């Protein structure tokens, strides 16, 4: 049964595992955050995180209790700007991938990036828009619960300091990921199923990491995410009036 205590407990363990995995990746493998070397080792940490969230889902929440309910397809319209931004992110990546110039080693690394980012998308969505958000809803109202989810998701990325990111870069990440958590939380509740969020999160991280690996920029996507954030304000305002 969902509870705030279990949600906070799982969140704390999750963040500690990420921090430990990040520290090991840097100190043992000398792989800084965001580099292909980091991805090639961090998938092991992500597997542990997936096992953690699966344990909490099976033991305390249940699949429906954590947010894998019936899909509200009409509410997917709220998600269109974020998926549009995602499409823009892949515009520059596809030509490089299909060019035929990639080596076998590069294809292997892209495969590993694809696998790792799926684990990230699954574990983070189930943790922050599932276990924590649904756990918070068992104790507090919708708006504070969404705020807790967004703040915790943002704070998760503070551990990237252990990965070698500068303080300025981490502060930027905290702000950006809060905005992402800000629009994903109400979407999770409106859509009623976490899979659209998991898929978007997976493909977004895949675009970021593969774009960095292939040296492909995608700055125009920020426009799409800004539009999504503005739509999120409408969703939050609606929830505040309930």
Coordinates of N, CA and C in Angstrom, one line a residue:
X1 N 0.8 -1.2 0.0 CA 0.0 0.0 0.0 C 0.9 1.2 0.0
X2 N 0.6 2.2 -0.9 CA 1.4 3.4 -1.0 C 1.5 4.2 0.3
X3 N 2.6 4.7 0.7 CA 2.7 5.6 1.9 C 3.9 6.5 1.7
X4 N 3.8 7.7 2.3 CA 4.8 8.7 2.2 C 6.1 8.2 2.8
X5 N 6.0 7.5 3.9 CA 7.2 7.0 4.6 C 8.0 6.1 3.7
X6 N 7.3 5.2 3.1 CA 8.0 4.2 2.2 C 8.5 5.0 1.0
X7 N 7.8 6.0 0.5 CA 8.3 6.8 -0.6 C 9.6 7.5 -0.3
X8 N 9.6 8.1 0.8 CA 10.8 8.9 1.2 C 12.0 7.9 1.5
X9 N 11.7 6.8 2.1 CA 12.7 5.8 2.4 C 13.3 5.3 1.1
X10 N 12.5 4.9 0.1 CA 13.0 4.4 -1.1 C 13.8 5.5 -1.9
X11 N 13.4 6.8 -1.8 CA 14.1 7.9 -2.4 C 15.5 8.1 -1.8
X12 N 15.6 8.0 -0.5 CA 16.8 8.1 0.2 C 17.8 7.0 -0.3
X13 N 17.3 5.8 -0.3 CA 18.2 4.7 -0.7 C 18.6 4.8 -2.1
X14 N 17.7 5.2 -3.0 CA 17.9 5.4 -4.4 C 19.1 6.5 -4.6
X15 N 19.0 7.6 -4.0 CA 20.0 8.7 -4.1 C 21.3 8.2 -3.6
X16 N 21.3 7.5 -2.5 CA 22.6 6.9 -1.9 C 23.3 6.0 -2.9
X17 N 22.5 5.1 -3.6 CA 23.0 4.2 -4.5 C 23.6 4.9 -5.7
X18 N 22.9 6.0 -6.2 CA 23.4 6.8 -7.3 C 24.7 7.4 -6.9
X19 N 24.8 8.0 -5.7 CA 26.0 8.7 -5.3 C 27.1 7.7 -5.2
X20 N 26.9 6.6 -4.6 CA 27.9 5.6 -4.5 C 28.4 5.1 -5.9
X21 N 27.5 4.8 -6.8 CA 27.8 4.4 -8.1 C 28.6 5.5 -8.9
X22 N 28.2 6.7 -8.7 CA 28.9 7.8 -9.3 C 30.4 7.9 -8.8
X23 N 30.5 7.8 -7.5 CA 31.8 7.9 -6.9 C 32.7 6.8 -7.4
X24 N 32.2 5.6 -7.4 CA 33.0 4.4 -7.9 C 33.4 4.6 -9.3
X25 N 32.4 5.0 -10.2 CA 32.7 5.2 -11.6 C 33.9 6.2 -11.8
X26 N 33.9 7.3 -11.0 CA 34.9 8.3 -11.2 C 36.3 7.8 -10.6
X27 N 36.2 7.3 -9.4 CA 37.5 7.0 -8.7 C 38.1 5.7 -9.2
X28 N 37.3 4.7 -9.5 CA 37.8 3.4 -9.9 C 38.1 3.3 -11.4
X29 N 37.1 3.9 -12.2 CA 37.3 3.8 -13.6 C 37.7 5.1 -14.3
X30 N 37.9 6.1 -13.5 CA 38.3 7.4 -14.0 C 37.4 7.9 -15.1
X31 N 36.1 7.7 -14.9 CA 35.2 8.1 -16.0 C 34.3 9.2 -15.5
X32 N 34.4 10.4 -16.0 CA 33.6 11.6 -15.6 C 32.2 11.5 -16.1
X33 N 31.3 12.2 -15.4 CA 29.9 12.3 -15.8 C 29.7 12.7 -17.2
X34 N 28.8 12.0 -18.0 CA 28.5 12.4 -19.3 C 29.4 11.9 -20.4
X35 N 30.5 11.2 -20.0 CA 31.4 10.7 -21.0 C 31.0 9.3 -21.4
X36 N 31.4 8.8 -22.6 CA 31.0 7.4 -23.0 C 31.6 6.4 -22.0
X37 N 32.8 6.7 -21.4 CA 33.3 5.8 -20.5 C 32.4 5.6 -19.2
X38 N 31.9 6.7 -18.8 CA 31.0 6.7 -17.7 C 29.7 5.8 -18.0
X39 N 29.2 6.0 -19.1 CA 28.0 5.2 -19.5 C 28.3 3.7 -19.6
X40 N 29.6 3.4 -20.1 CA 29.9 2.0 -20.2 C 30.1 1.3 -18.9
X41 N 30.2 2.0 -17.8 CA 30.3 1.4 -16.5 C 29.0 1.6 -15.6
X42 N 28.3 2.7 -15.8 CA 27.2 3.1 -14.9 C 26.0 2.2 -15.1
X43 N 25.9 1.4 -16.1 CA 24.7 0.6 -16.3 C 24.6 -0.4 -15.1
X44 N 25.7 -0.8 -14.5 CA 25.6 -1.7 -13.4 C 24.9 -1.1 -12.2
X45 N 25.2 0.2 -12.0 CA 24.5 0.9 -10.9 C 23.0 1.0 -11.3
X46 N 22.7 1.3 -12.5 CA 21.3 1.4 -12.9 C 20.5 0.1 -12.8
X47 N 21.2 -1.0 -13.0 CA 20.5 -2.3 -12.7 C 20.1 -2.4 -11.3
X48 N 21.0 -2.0 -10.4 CA 20.7 -2.1 -8.9 C 19.5 -1.2 -8.6
X49 N 19.4 0.0 -9.3 CA 18.3 0.9 -9.1 C 17.0 0.3 -9.6
X50 N 17.1 -0.3 -10.7 CA 15.9 -1.0 -11.2 C 15.4 -2.1 -10.2
X51 N 16.3 -2.8 -9.7 CA 16.0 -3.9 -8.7 C 15.4 -3.2 -7.5
X52 N 15.9 -2.1 -7.1 CA 15.4 -1.4 -5.9 C 13.9 -1.0 -6.1
X53 N 13.6 -0.3 -7.2 CA 12.3 0.1 -7.5 C 11.3 -1.0 -7.7
X54 N 11.8 -2.1 -8.3 CA 10.9 -3.3 -8.4 C 10.6 -3.9 -7.1
X55 N 11.5 -3.9 -6.2 CA 11.3 -4.4 -4.8 C 10.2 -3.6 -4.1
X56 N 10.3 -2.3 -4.2 CA 9.3 -1.4 -3.5 C 7.9 -1.5 -4.2
X57 N 7.9 -1.7 -5.5 CA 6.7 -1.8 -6.2 C 6.0 -3.2 -5.8
X58 N 6.7 -4.2 -5.8 CA 6.2 -5.5 -5.5 C 5.8 -5.7 -4.1
X59 N 6.6 -5.1 -3.2 CA 6.5 -5.3 -1.7 C 5.5 -4.4 -1.1
X60 N 5.4 -3.1 -1.6 CA 4.7 -2.1 -0.8 C 3.6 -1.4 -1.7
X61 N 3.8 -1.3 -3.0 CA 2.9 -0.4 -3.7 C 1.9 -1.1 -4.7
X62 N 2.5 -2.1 -5.4 CA 1.7 -2.7 -6.5 C 1.8 -1.9 -7.8
X63 N 1.6 -2.5 -8.9 CA 1.8 -1.8 -10.2 C 0.8 -0.7 -10.4
X64 N -0.4 -0.9 -10.1 CA -1.4 0.2 -10.2 C -1.2 1.2 -9.1
X65 N -0.8 0.8 -7.9 CA -0.5 1.8 -6.8 C 0.6 2.7 -7.1
X66 N 1.5 2.3 -8.0 CA 2.7 3.1 -8.3 C 2.5 3.9 -9.6
X67 N 1.4 3.7 -10.3 CA 1.1 4.6 -11.4 C 0.9 3.9 -12.8
X68 N 0.9 2.5 -12.8 CA 0.7 1.8 -14.0 C -0.8 1.4 -14.2
X69 N -1.6 2.5 -14.3 CA -3.1 2.2 -14.4 C -3.5 2.3 -15.8
X70 N -4.8 2.6 -16.0 CA -5.4 2.7 -17.3 C -5.0 4.0 -18.0
X71 N -4.6 3.9 -19.2 CA -4.1 5.1 -20.0 C -5.3 6.0 -20.3
X72 N -5.0 7.3 -20.0 CA -6.0 8.3 -20.5 C -5.4 9.0 -21.7
X73 N -5.7 8.5 -22.9 CA -5.1 8.9 -24.1 C -5.3 10.4 -24.4
X74 N -6.5 10.9 -24.0 CA -6.7 12.3 -24.3 C -5.7 13.2 -23.6
X75 N -5.3 12.8 -22.4 CA -4.4 13.6 -21.6 C -3.0 13.6 -22.3
X76 N -2.7 12.7 -23.2 CA -1.4 12.7 -23.9 C -1.2 14.0 -24.7
X77 N -2.3 14.7 -25.0 CA -2.2 16.0 -25.7 C -1.4 17.0 -24.9
X78 N -1.4 16.9 -23.5 CA -0.6 17.8 -22.7 C 0.9 17.5 -22.9
X79 N 1.2 16.3 -23.4 CA 2.6 15.9 -23.5 C 3.2 16.2 -24.9
X80 N 2.4 16.6 -25.8 CA 2.9 16.8 -27.2 C 4.1 17.7 -27.3
X81 N 4.2 18.9 -26.7 CA 5.3 19.7 -26.8 C 6.6 19.0 -26.4
X82 N 6.6 18.3 -25.3 CA 7.8 17.5 -24.9 C 8.2 16.5 -25.9
X83 N 7.3 15.8 -26.5 CA 7.6 14.8 -27.6 C 8.1 15.5 -28.8
X84 N 7.5 16.7 -29.1 CA 8.0 17.5 -30.2 C 9.5 17.9 -30.0
X85 N 9.8 18.4 -28.8 CA 11.2 18.7 -28.5 C 12.1 17.5 -28.6
X86 N 11.6 16.3 -28.3 CA 12.3 15.1 -28.4 C 12.6 14.8 -29.9
X87 N 11.6 15.0 -30.7 CA 11.8 14.8 -32.2 C 12.9 15.7 -32.7
X88 N 12.9 17.0 -32.3 CA 13.9 17.9 -32.7 C 15.3 17.5 -32.2
X89 N 15.4 16.9 -31.1 CA 16.7 16.4 -30.5 C 17.3 15.4 -31.4
X90 N 16.5 14.6 -32.1 CA 17.0 13.5 -32.9 C 17.2 13.9 -34.4
X91 N 16.8 15.1 -34.7 CA 17.0 15.5 -36.1 C 18.5 15.5 -36.5
X92 N 19.4 16.0 -35.7 CA 20.8 16.0 -36.0 C 21.5 14.7 -35.8
X93 N 20.9 13.8 -35.0 CA 21.5 12.5 -34.7 C 21.3 11.5 -35.8
X94 N 20.1 11.4 -36.3 CA 19.8 10.4 -37.3 C 20.7 10.4 -38.5
X95 N 21.0 11.5 -39.1 CA 21.9 11.5 -40.3 C 23.3 10.9 -39.9
X96 N 23.8 11.2 -38.7 CA 25.1 10.6 -38.3 C 25.0 9.1 -38.2
X97 N 23.9 8.6 -37.6 CA 23.7 7.2 -37.3 C 23.6 6.4 -38.6
X98 N 22.9 7.0 -39.6 CA 22.6 6.2 -40.8 C 23.7 6.5 -41.9
X99 N 24.7 7.3 -41.6 CA 25.7 7.6 -42.6 C 26.6 6.5 -43.0
X100 N 26.7 5.5 -42.1 CA 27.5 4.3 -42.4 C 29.0 4.6 -42.0
X101 N 29.2 5.7 -41.4 CA 30.6 6.0 -41.0 C 31.0 5.5 -39.6
X102 N 30.1 5.0 -38.8 CA 30.4 4.6 -37.5 C 31.1 3.2 -37.5
X103 N 32.1 3.1 -36.6 CA 32.8 1.9 -36.4 C 32.0 0.9 -35.6
X104 N 32.5 -0.4 -35.6 CA 31.9 -1.4 -34.7 C 31.9 -1.0 -33.3
X105 N 33.0 -0.4 -32.8 CA 33.2 0.0 -31.4 C 32.2 1.1 -31.1
X106 N 31.9 2.0 -32.0 CA 31.0 3.1 -31.8 C 29.6 2.6 -31.8
X107 N 29.2 1.6 -32.6 CA 27.9 1.0 -32.6 C 27.7 0.2 -31.2
X108 N 28.7 -0.4 -30.8 CA 28.6 -1.1 -29.5 C 28.4 -0.1 -28.4
X109 N 29.1 1.0 -28.4 CA 28.9 2.0 -27.3 C 27.5 2.6 -27.4
X110 N 27.0 2.9 -28.7 CA 25.7 3.4 -28.8 C 24.6 2.4 -28.3
X111 N 24.9 1.1 -28.5 CA 24.0 0.1 -27.9 C 24.0 0.1 -26.4
X112 N 25.1 0.3 -25.8 CA 25.2 0.4 -24.4 C 24.6 1.6 -23.8
X113 N 24.7 2.7 -24.6 CA 24.1 4.0 -24.2 C 22.5 3.8 -24.2
X114 N 22.1 3.1 -25.3 CA 20.6 2.9 -25.4 C 20.1 2.0 -24.2
X115 N 20.8 1.0 -23.9 CA 20.4 0.1 -22.8 C 20.5 0.9 -21.4
X116 N 21.5 1.6 -21.2 CA 21.7 2.3 -19.9 C 20.6 3.4 -19.8
X117 N 20.4 4.2 -20.8 CA 19.4 5.2 -20.7 C 18.0 4.7 -20.5
X118 N 17.7 3.5 -21.1 CA 16.4 2.9 -20.8 C 16.3 2.6 -19.3
X119 N 17.3 2.0 -18.7 CA 17.3 1.7 -17.3 C 17.1 3.0 -16.5
X120 N 17.8 4.1 -16.9 CA 17.6 5.4 -16.2 C 16.2 5.8 -16.3
X121 N 15.6 5.8 -17.5 CA 14.3 6.3 -17.7 C 13.3 5.5 -16.8
X122 N 13.4 4.2 -16.8 CA 12.5 3.3 -16.1 C 12.6 3.6 -14.6
X123 N 13.9 3.5 -14.1 CA 14.0 3.6 -12.6 C 13.7 5.0 -12.1
X124 N 14.0 6.0 -12.8 CA 13.8 7.4 -12.3 C 12.3 7.7 -12.3
X125 N 11.6 7.3 -13.4 CA 10.1 7.6 -13.5 C 9.4 6.8 -12.4
X126 N 9.7 5.5 -12.3 CA 9.0 4.7 -11.3 C 9.3 5.2 -9.9
X127 N 10.5 5.7 -9.7 CA 10.9 6.2 -8.4 C 10.2 7.5 -8.0
X128 N 10.4 8.5 -8.9 CA 10.0 9.9 -8.6 C 8.6 10.2 -9.0
X129 N 8.1 9.7 -10.1 CA 6.7 9.9 -10.5 C 5.8 8.7 -10.2
X130 N 6.4 7.7 -9.6 CA 5.6 6.6 -9.1 C 5.6 6.4 -7.6
X131 N 6.7 5.8 -7.1 CA 6.8 5.5 -5.7 C 6.7 6.8 -4.8
X132 N 7.5 7.8 -5.1 CA 7.5 9.0 -4.3 C 6.2 9.8 -4.4
X133 N 5.8 10.0 -5.7 CA 4.6 10.8 -5.9 C 3.4 10.2 -5.3
X134 N 3.2 8.9 -5.6 CA 2.0 8.2 -5.2 C 2.1 8.0 -3.6
X135 N 3.3 7.8 -3.1 CA 3.4 7.7 -1.7 C 3.0 9.0 -1.0
X136 N 3.4 10.1 -1.6 CA 3.1 11.4 -1.0 C 1.6 11.7 -1.1
X137 N 1.0 11.2 -2.2 CA -0.5 11.4 -2.3 C -1.3 10.7 -1.2
X138 N -0.7 9.7 -0.6 CA -1.4 8.9 0.4 C -1.4 9.7 1.7
X139 N -0.6 10.8 1.8 CA -0.5 11.6 3.0 C -0.9 13.1 2.8
X140 N -0.5 13.6 1.7 CA -0.8 15.1 1.5 C -1.5 15.3 0.2
X141 N -1.9 16.5 -0.1 CA -2.8 16.8 -1.3 C -1.9 16.8 -2.5
X142 N -2.6 17.0 -3.7 CA -2.0 16.8 -5.0 C -0.8 17.8 -5.2
X143 N -1.0 19.1 -5.0 CA 0.0 20.1 -5.3 C 1.2 19.9 -4.5
X144 N 1.1 19.8 -3.1 CA 2.4 19.5 -2.4 C 3.1 18.2 -2.8
X145 N 2.3 17.2 -3.1 CA 2.9 15.9 -3.5 C 3.7 16.1 -4.8
X146 N 3.1 16.8 -5.7 CA 3.9 17.1 -7.0 C 5.1 17.9 -6.7
X147 N 5.0 18.8 -5.8 CA 6.2 19.6 -5.5 C 7.3 18.8 -4.9
X148 N 6.9 17.9 -4.0 CA 7.9 17.0 -3.3 C 8.6 16.2 -4.4
X149 N 7.8 15.6 -5.4 CA 8.4 14.8 -6.4 C 9.3 15.6 -7.3
X150 N 9.0 16.8 -7.7 CA 9.8 17.7 -8.5 C 11.1 18.1 -7.8
X151 N 11.0 18.4 -6.5 CA 12.2 18.8 -5.8 C 13.1 17.7 -5.6
X152 N 12.6 16.5 -5.2 CA 13.4 15.3 -5.0 C 14.1 14.9 -6.3
X153 N 13.4 15.0 -7.4 CA 14.0 14.6 -8.7 C 15.2 15.6 -9.0
X154 N 15.0 16.9 -8.7 CA 16.0 17.8 -8.9 C 17.2 17.6 -8.0
X155 N 17.0 17.3 -6.8 CA 18.1 17.1 -5.8 C 18.9 15.8 -6.1
X156 N 18.3 14.9 -6.8 CA 19.0 13.7 -7.2 C 20.2 14.0 -8.0
X157 N 20.1 15.1 -8.8 CA 21.2 15.4 -9.7 C 22.3 16.2 -9.1
X158 N 22.2 16.5 -7.8 CA 23.3 17.1 -7.1 C 24.4 16.1 -6.9
X159 N 24.2 14.8 -7.0 CA 25.3 13.8 -6.8 C 26.2 13.9 -8.0
X160 N 25.8 14.6 -9.1 CA 26.7 14.7 -10.2 C 28.0 15.5 -9.9
X161 N 28.0 16.2 -8.8 CA 29.2 16.8 -8.3 C 30.3 15.7 -8.1
X162 N 29.9 14.5 -7.7 CA 30.8 13.4 -7.5 C 31.3 12.9 -8.8
X163 N 30.6 13.2 -9.9 CA 31.0 12.8 -11.2 C 31.9 13.7 -12.0
X164 N 32.3 14.8 -11.3 CA 33.3 15.7 -11.9 C 32.7 16.9 -12.5
X165 N 31.4 17.1 -12.4 CA 30.8 18.4 -12.9 C 31.1 19.5 -12.0
X166 N 31.2 20.7 -12.6 CA 31.5 21.9 -11.8 C 30.2 22.3 -11.0
X167 N 30.4 23.1 -10.0 CA 29.2 23.5 -9.2 C 28.3 24.3 -10.0
X168 N 28.8 25.1 -10.9 CA 27.9 25.9 -11.8 C 27.1 25.0 -12.7
X169 N 27.7 24.0 -13.3 CA 27.0 23.0 -14.1 C 25.9 22.2 -13.3
X170 N 26.2 21.9 -12.1 CA 25.3 21.1 -11.3 C 24.1 22.0 -10.9
X171 N 24.3 23.3 -10.6 CA 23.3 24.2 -10.3 C 22.3 24.4 -11.5
X172 N 22.9 24.5 -12.7 CA 22.1 24.5 -13.9 C 21.3 23.2 -14.1
X173 N 21.9 22.1 -13.8 CA 21.2 20.8 -13.9 C 20.0 20.8 -12.8
X174 N 20.3 21.3 -11.6 CA 19.2 21.3 -10.6 C 18.0 22.1 -11.1
X175 N 18.3 23.2 -11.7 CA 17.2 24.1 -12.2 C 16.5 23.4 -13.3
X176 N 17.2 22.8 -14.3 CA 16.6 22.2 -15.5 C 15.8 21.0 -15.0
X177 N 16.4 20.1 -14.2 CA 15.6 18.9 -13.8 C 14.4 19.3 -12.9
X178 N 14.5 20.4 -12.2 CA 13.3 20.8 -11.5 C 12.1 21.1 -12.5
X179 N 12.5 21.8 -13.5 CA 11.5 22.1 -14.6 C 10.9 20.9 -15.2
X180 N 11.8 19.9 -15.5 CA 11.4 18.6 -16.0 C 10.4 17.9 -15.0
X181 N 10.8 17.9 -13.8 CA 10.0 17.2 -12.7 C 8.7 18.0 -12.6
X182 N 8.7 19.3 -12.8 CA 7.6 20.2 -12.6 C 6.5 19.8 -13.7
X183 N 6.9 19.5 -14.9 CA 5.9 19.1 -15.9 C 5.6 17.6 -16.0
X184 N 6.5 16.8 -15.5 CA 6.2 15.4 -15.5 C 5.3 14.9 -14.4
X185 N 5.3 15.6 -13.3 CA 4.5 15.1 -12.1 C 3.0 15.2 -12.5
X186 N 2.5 16.4 -12.9 CA 1.0 16.4 -13.3 C 0.7 15.5 -14.5
X187 N 1.6 15.4 -15.4 CA 1.4 14.5 -16.5 C 1.2 13.0 -16.1
X188 N 2.0 12.6 -15.1 CA 1.9 11.2 -14.6 C 0.5 11.0 -14.0
X189 N -0.1 12.0 -13.3 CA -1.4 11.8 -12.7 C -2.5 11.9 -13.8
X190 N -2.3 12.8 -14.7 CA -3.4 12.9 -15.8 C -3.4 11.8 -16.7
X191 N -2.3 11.3 -17.2 CA -2.2 10.2 -18.1 C -2.6 8.9 -17.5
X192 N -2.2 8.7 -16.2 CA -2.6 7.5 -15.5 C -1.7 6.3 -15.7
X193 N -0.7 6.4 -16.5 CA 0.2 5.3 -16.7 C 1.6 5.9 -17.0
X194 N 2.6 5.3 -16.4 CA 4.0 5.8 -16.4 C 4.7 5.5 -17.7
X195 N 4.2 4.6 -18.6 CA 5.0 4.2 -19.7 C 5.3 5.4 -20.7
X196 N 4.3 6.3 -21.0 CA 4.7 7.4 -21.8 C 5.8 8.3 -21.3
X197 N 5.8 8.4 -19.9 CA 6.9 9.2 -19.3 C 8.2 8.4 -19.3
X198 N 8.2 7.1 -19.1 CA 9.4 6.3 -19.2 C 10.0 6.4 -20.6
X199 N 9.2 6.2 -21.6 CA 9.7 6.3 -23.0 C 10.2 7.6 -23.3
X200 N 9.5 8.7 -22.9 CA 10.1 10.0 -23.2 C 11.4 10.3 -22.5
X201 N 11.4 9.9 -21.2 CA 12.7 10.1 -20.4 C 13.8 9.3 -21.0
X202 N 13.5 8.1 -21.4 CA 14.6 7.2 -22.0 C 15.1 7.9 -23.3
X203 N 14.2 8.2 -24.2 CA 14.7 8.8 -25.5 C 15.3 10.2 -25.3
X204 N 14.9 10.9 -24.3 CA 15.5 12.2 -24.0 C 17.0 12.0 -23.6
X205 N 17.2 11.1 -22.6 CA 18.6 10.9 -22.2 C 19.4 10.2 -23.3
X206 N 18.8 9.4 -24.1 CA 19.5 8.8 -25.2 C 19.9 9.9 -26.2
X207 N 19.1 10.9 -26.5 CA 19.4 12.0 -27.3 C 20.6 12.8 -26.7
X208 N 20.5 13.0 -25.4 CA 21.6 13.8 -24.8 C 22.9 13.1 -24.8
X209 N 23.0 11.9 -24.4 CA 24.2 11.2 -24.3 C 24.8 10.8 -25.7
X210 N 23.9 10.3 -26.6 CA 24.4 9.9 -27.9 C 24.8 11.2 -28.7
X211 N 24.1 12.3 -28.5 CA 24.4 13.5 -29.1 C 25.8 14.0 -28.7
X212 N 26.1 13.9 -27.4 CA 27.4 14.3 -26.9 C 28.5 13.4 -27.4
X213 N 28.2 12.1 -27.5 CA 29.1 11.1 -28.0 C 29.4 11.3 -29.5
X214 N 28.4 11.7 -30.3 CA 28.5 11.9 -31.7 C 28.8 13.3 -32.1
X215 N 28.9 14.2 -31.0 CA 29.2 15.6 -31.2 C 28.2 16.3 -32.0
X216 N 26.9 16.0 -31.7 CA 25.8 16.7 -32.3 C 25.0 17.5 -31.3
X217 N 24.9 18.8 -31.6 CA 24.2 19.7 -30.7 C 22.7 19.7 -31.0
X218 N 21.9 20.1 -30.0 CA 20.4 20.2 -30.2 C 19.8 21.2 -29.3
X219 N 20.4 22.5 -29.4 CA 19.9 23.6 -28.6 C 18.4 24.0 -28.8
X220 N 17.9 23.9 -30.1 CA 16.5 24.3 -30.3 C 15.5 23.6 -29.5
X221 N 15.8 22.4 -28.9 CA 14.9 21.6 -28.1 C 14.4 22.4 -26.9
X222 N 15.2 23.3 -26.4 CA 14.9 24.1 -25.2 C 13.6 24.9 -25.4
X223 N 13.3 25.3 -26.7 CA 12.1 26.0 -27.0 C 10.9 25.1 -26.7
X224 N 11.0 23.9 -27.2 CA 9.9 22.9 -26.9 C 9.7 22.7 -25.5
X225 N 10.8 22.5 -24.7 CA 10.6 22.3 -23.3 C 10.1 23.5 -22.5
X226 N 10.4 24.7 -23.0 CA 9.9 25.9 -22.4 C 8.4 26.0 -22.6
X227 N 7.9 25.6 -23.8 CA 6.5 25.6 -24.1 C 5.8 24.5 -23.2
X228 N 6.5 23.4 -23.0 CA 5.9 22.3 -22.1 C 5.8 22.8 -20.7
X229 N 6.8 23.6 -20.2 CA 6.8 24.1 -18.9 C 5.7 25.1 -18.7
X230 N 5.4 25.9 -19.7 CA 4.3 26.9 -19.7 C 3.0 26.1 -19.6
X231 N 2.8 25.0 -20.3 CA 1.6 24.2 -20.2 C 1.5 23.6 -18.9
X232 N 2.7 23.2 -18.3 CA 2.6 22.7 -16.9 C 2.1 23.7 -15.9
X233 N 2.4 24.9 -16.1 CA 1.8 26.0 -15.2 C 0.3 25.9 -15.3
X234 N -0.3 25.7 -16.4 CA -1.7 25.6 -16.6 C -2.2 24.4 -15.8
X235 N -1.5 23.3 -15.9 CA -1.9 22.1 -15.2 C -1.9 22.3 -13.7
X236 N -0.8 22.9 -13.2 CA -0.6 23.2 -11.8 C -1.7 24.1 -11.3
X237 N -2.0 25.1 -12.1 CA -3.1 26.1 -11.7 C -4.4 25.4 -11.5
X238 N -4.7 24.5 -12.5 CA -5.9 23.7 -12.4 C -6.0 22.9 -11.2
X239 N -4.9 22.2 -10.9 CA -4.8 21.4 -9.7 C -5.0 22.2 -8.4
X240 N -4.5 23.4 -8.4 CA -4.6 24.2 -7.2 C -6.0 24.6 -6.9
X241 N -6.8 24.7 -8.0 CA -8.2 25.1 -7.8 C -9.1 24.0 -7.4
X242 N -8.6 22.8 -7.4 CA -9.5 21.6 -7.0 C -9.8 21.7 -5.5

